[in-house]
Short mmCIF file of C-alpha atoms in Angstrom, two decimals:
data_model
loop_
_atom_site.label_atom_id
_atom_site.label_comp_id
_atom_site.label_asym_id
_atom_site.label_seq_id
_atom_site.Cartn_x
_atom_site.Cartn_y
_atom_site.Cartn_z
CA GLU A 1 0.07 -19.33 10.32
CA ASP A 2 0.13 -16.01 12.15
CA LYS A 3 0.03 -16.42 15.91
CA VAL A 4 0.14 -14.30 19.05
CA VAL A 5 0.80 -15.91 22.44
CA GLN A 6 0.45 -14.16 25.77
CA SER A 7 1.69 -15.22 29.18
CA PRO A 8 0.75 -15.70 31.87
CA LEU A 9 -2.91 -16.39 31.13
CA SER A 10 -3.89 -15.22 34.58
CA LEU A 11 -2.17 -13.29 37.34
CA VAL A 12 -3.21 -12.24 40.84
CA VAL A 13 -1.16 -9.62 42.68
CA HIS A 14 -1.50 -7.28 45.63
CA GLU A 15 -1.83 -3.54 45.30
CA GLY A 16 1.56 -1.91 44.96
CA ASP A 17 3.17 -4.86 43.21
CA THR A 18 4.87 -4.53 39.84
CA VAL A 19 3.80 -6.89 37.06
CA THR A 20 5.25 -7.84 33.69
CA LEU A 21 3.02 -9.25 30.98
CA ASN A 22 4.52 -11.05 28.00
CA CYS A 23 3.54 -11.27 24.37
CA SER A 24 5.29 -13.28 21.67
CA TYR A 25 4.29 -13.43 18.04
CA GLU A 26 4.81 -15.12 14.71
CA VAL A 27 3.52 -12.90 11.96
CA THR A 28 4.33 -12.66 8.29
CA ASN A 29 5.55 -9.17 7.40
CA PHE A 30 5.22 -7.65 10.84
CA ARG A 31 4.09 -4.02 10.94
CA SER A 32 3.22 -3.16 14.55
CA LEU A 33 2.27 -4.55 17.94
CA LEU A 34 -0.50 -3.08 20.03
CA TRP A 35 -1.54 -3.44 23.65
CA TYR A 36 -5.16 -3.07 24.76
CA LYS A 37 -6.86 -3.10 28.16
CA GLN A 38 -10.24 -4.82 28.27
CA GLU A 39 -12.48 -4.45 31.29
CA LYS A 40 -16.19 -5.25 31.23
CA LYS A 41 -16.70 -3.46 27.95
CA ALA A 42 -14.66 -3.24 24.77
CA PRO A 43 -10.86 -3.02 24.62
CA THR A 44 -9.25 0.38 24.99
CA PHE A 45 -6.01 1.24 23.27
CA LEU A 46 -2.82 1.48 25.37
CA PHE A 47 0.28 1.43 23.17
CA MET A 48 1.44 0.87 19.63
CA LEU A 49 5.01 -0.34 19.10
CA THR A 50 6.80 -0.46 15.78
CA SER A 51 10.51 -0.12 16.60
CA SER A 52 12.67 -2.34 18.78
CA GLY A 53 14.12 -1.02 22.01
CA ILE A 54 12.07 2.15 22.26
CA GLU A 55 10.01 2.22 25.43
CA LYS A 56 6.53 3.68 25.35
CA LYS A 57 5.36 5.02 28.69
CA SER A 58 2.06 6.26 30.05
CA GLY A 59 1.90 6.87 33.79
CA ARG A 60 2.55 3.60 35.57
CA LEU A 61 2.36 1.59 32.34
CA SER A 62 5.23 1.03 29.95
CA SER A 63 5.94 -1.28 27.08
CA ILE A 64 8.82 -2.24 24.84
CA LEU A 65 9.24 -4.30 21.70
CA ASP A 66 12.03 -6.75 20.85
CA LYS A 67 11.85 -7.58 17.15
CA LYS A 68 14.80 -9.96 17.37
CA GLU A 69 13.01 -12.06 19.98
CA LEU A 70 9.60 -11.43 18.37
CA SER A 71 8.18 -10.34 21.68
CA SER A 72 6.96 -7.46 23.78
CA ILE A 73 6.42 -6.83 27.47
CA LEU A 74 3.93 -4.62 29.26
CA ASN A 75 4.97 -3.40 32.71
CA ILE A 76 2.65 -1.99 35.32
CA THR A 77 4.25 -0.51 38.43
CA ALA A 78 2.55 0.24 41.76
CA THR A 79 -0.56 -1.67 40.67
CA GLN A 80 -4.00 -0.53 41.78
CA THR A 81 -7.31 -2.36 41.92
CA GLY A 82 -8.39 -0.33 38.89
CA ASP A 83 -5.70 -2.08 36.86
CA SER A 84 -7.69 -5.32 37.11
CA ALA A 85 -8.60 -6.23 33.54
CA ILE A 86 -7.67 -8.44 30.63
CA TYR A 87 -4.63 -7.12 28.77
CA LEU A 88 -4.66 -7.96 25.09
CA CYS A 89 -1.70 -8.02 22.76
CA ALA A 90 -2.35 -7.71 19.04
CA VAL A 91 -0.09 -7.71 16.02
CA ARG A 92 -0.70 -6.11 12.67
CA ASN A 93 0.88 -7.37 9.47
CA GLN A 94 1.52 -5.65 6.16
CA THR A 95 -1.90 -6.02 4.65
CA GLY A 96 -4.18 -3.31 3.43
CA ALA A 97 -6.97 -4.04 5.89
CA ASN A 98 -5.21 -2.97 9.10
CA ASN A 99 -6.38 -6.23 10.64
CA LEU A 100 -5.11 -7.32 14.03
CA PHE A 101 -4.20 -10.79 15.29
CA PHE A 102 -5.02 -10.96 18.97
CA GLY A 103 -3.72 -13.21 21.71
CA THR A 104 -6.09 -14.65 24.33
CA GLY A 105 -5.00 -12.00 26.79
CA THR A 106 -3.67 -11.98 30.34
CA ARG A 107 -6.28 -11.63 33.08
CA LEU A 108 -4.79 -9.44 35.80
CA THR A 109 -6.47 -9.26 39.19
CA VAL A 110 -5.17 -6.74 41.72
CA ILE A 111 -6.36 -7.33 45.28
CA PRO A 112 -6.27 -4.70 48.01
CA GLU B 1 -17.96 13.75 20.60
CA ALA B 2 -16.44 11.23 18.21
CA ASP B 3 -17.25 7.70 19.23
CA ILE B 4 -18.33 4.25 18.13
CA TYR B 5 -21.67 2.84 19.21
CA GLN B 6 -23.18 -0.59 19.28
CA THR B 7 -26.76 -1.63 19.94
CA PRO B 8 -28.16 -3.59 21.57
CA ARG B 9 -25.63 -4.15 24.36
CA TYR B 10 -27.28 -7.40 25.39
CA LEU B 11 -29.64 -9.61 23.41
CA VAL B 12 -31.29 -12.90 24.33
CA ILE B 13 -33.17 -14.44 21.46
CA GLY B 14 -34.69 -17.76 20.43
CA THR B 15 -33.35 -20.10 17.76
CA GLY B 16 -34.38 -19.30 14.22
CA LYS B 17 -34.92 -15.58 14.71
CA LYS B 18 -33.38 -13.00 12.40
CA ILE B 19 -31.27 -10.39 14.18
CA THR B 20 -29.28 -7.32 13.23
CA LEU B 21 -26.50 -5.94 15.39
CA GLU B 22 -25.99 -2.23 14.85
CA CYS B 23 -22.66 -0.40 14.75
CA SER B 24 -22.16 3.28 14.08
CA GLN B 25 -19.15 5.57 14.34
CA THR B 26 -18.92 9.34 14.23
CA MET B 27 -15.20 9.57 13.55
CA GLY B 28 -15.44 9.49 9.78
CA HIS B 29 -13.31 6.34 9.62
CA ASP B 30 -13.19 4.53 6.29
CA LYS B 31 -12.43 1.09 7.72
CA MET B 32 -14.72 -0.87 9.97
CA TYR B 33 -14.52 -4.35 11.46
CA TRP B 34 -16.59 -6.98 13.24
CA TYR B 35 -14.93 -9.29 15.74
CA GLN B 36 -16.31 -12.28 17.60
CA GLN B 37 -15.01 -13.22 21.02
CA ASP B 38 -15.97 -16.24 23.12
CA PRO B 39 -15.11 -16.18 26.84
CA GLY B 40 -11.40 -16.82 27.39
CA MET B 41 -10.73 -17.00 23.68
CA GLU B 42 -9.04 -14.78 21.14
CA LEU B 43 -10.73 -11.99 19.28
CA HIS B 44 -11.47 -13.25 15.78
CA LEU B 45 -12.14 -11.04 12.79
CA ILE B 46 -15.32 -12.08 10.97
CA HIS B 47 -15.95 -9.14 8.61
CA TYR B 48 -14.30 -5.92 7.51
CA SER B 49 -14.94 -3.05 5.19
CA TYR B 50 -12.60 -0.63 3.43
CA GLY B 51 -15.37 1.85 2.74
CA VAL B 52 -18.87 2.27 1.35
CA ASN B 53 -20.06 -0.75 -0.69
CA SER B 54 -16.91 -2.68 0.28
CA THR B 55 -17.15 -5.75 2.53
CA GLU B 56 -14.88 -8.75 3.02
CA LYS B 57 -14.93 -11.86 5.16
CA GLY B 58 -12.34 -12.11 7.90
CA ASP B 59 -10.15 -14.96 9.10
CA LEU B 60 -12.96 -16.69 11.01
CA SER B 61 -15.80 -18.14 8.99
CA SER B 62 -19.15 -16.75 10.03
CA GLU B 63 -22.74 -17.31 8.93
CA SER B 64 -23.45 -13.64 9.43
CA THR B 65 -23.56 -11.00 6.70
CA VAL B 66 -22.72 -7.29 6.73
CA SER B 67 -23.47 -4.23 4.67
CA ARG B 68 -21.84 -0.81 4.28
CA ILE B 69 -24.21 1.60 2.62
CA ARG B 70 -23.06 4.60 4.63
CA THR B 71 -19.59 5.37 5.94
CA GLU B 72 -20.74 5.62 9.53
CA HIS B 73 -22.90 2.49 9.65
CA PHE B 74 -21.82 -1.19 9.53
CA PRO B 75 -24.64 -3.52 10.64
CA LEU B 76 -24.22 -7.27 11.05
CA THR B 77 -27.13 -9.63 10.33
CA LEU B 78 -27.84 -13.23 11.27
CA GLU B 79 -30.72 -14.59 9.17
CA SER B 80 -31.45 -17.50 11.49
CA ALA B 81 -29.85 -17.41 14.92
CA ARG B 82 -28.60 -20.64 16.49
CA PRO B 83 -27.11 -21.43 19.94
CA SER B 84 -23.65 -21.70 18.33
CA HIS B 85 -23.91 -17.97 17.56
CA THR B 86 -23.88 -17.16 21.28
CA SER B 87 -20.88 -14.90 21.75
CA GLN B 88 -19.74 -11.33 22.19
CA TYR B 89 -19.58 -9.26 19.00
CA LEU B 90 -17.27 -6.26 18.88
CA CYS B 91 -17.30 -3.57 16.23
CA ALA B 92 -14.22 -1.43 15.53
CA SER B 93 -13.10 1.28 13.15
CA SER B 94 -9.85 2.86 12.03
CA THR B 95 -8.68 5.60 9.71
CA GLY B 96 -6.34 3.31 7.83
CA GLN B 97 -3.88 6.11 7.34
CA VAL B 98 -0.15 5.32 7.58
CA SER B 99 0.21 7.50 10.66
CA SER B 100 -2.72 6.07 12.56
CA TYR B 101 -3.01 2.34 12.93
CA GLU B 102 -5.17 2.16 16.01
CA GLN B 103 -8.51 0.46 15.96
CA TYR B 104 -11.20 1.95 18.13
CA PHE B 105 -13.72 -0.46 19.58
CA GLY B 106 -17.37 -0.15 20.46
CA PRO B 107 -18.74 -1.48 23.76
CA GLY B 108 -19.81 -4.79 22.22
CA THR B 109 -23.03 -6.77 21.95
CA ARG B 110 -23.37 -9.88 24.07
CA LEU B 111 -25.66 -12.25 22.17
CA THR B 112 -27.29 -15.31 23.72
CA VAL B 113 -29.32 -17.64 21.52
CA THR B 114 -31.52 -20.08 23.40
#
């Protein structure tokens, strides 16, 4: 059964801290792994990873995939209160529907 | 501006009522999806569509039904709402092309059935 597990489930940090969010997966015929940020509304797309070892970076956020370990990490440096959200990891397999298997997410709270 | 819309954003309704959750996208995407998410739980796919007149059930069984008569419109209907249907419903779309795997989500509809 396809599965995506995220850790930690919840994290509270102070502004300026660096955080690392983890995602591990078991998916038949893996195609890609995606990270989303979900605040009060719907998730917004952050990164898509398909190849191992290649870091994707956007401002203070970066992510990398390890296909050997079946995992990915999302790093946020110099956190700000606006980074407070649920971070969702999703994995896509080799089906025609482009469907995503989501983890439960990591709830990040950044306090001033 | 290309976007994906859902209405209503919030809905409180009594048991037994028929409801339709609307989803529209202006991006010309062929593929559309409905997800259900309970607080603290995973997003679960309940319906998807490859294109007009194509609908399939997702990995989570749902008593809802969908239709896809127009490319841009993918409404979800509950014939008789029950308290167990209380949840957040998220609509998404994607191009489905090899070079673009991202799904774009609408703002969601938070449904409460009393």
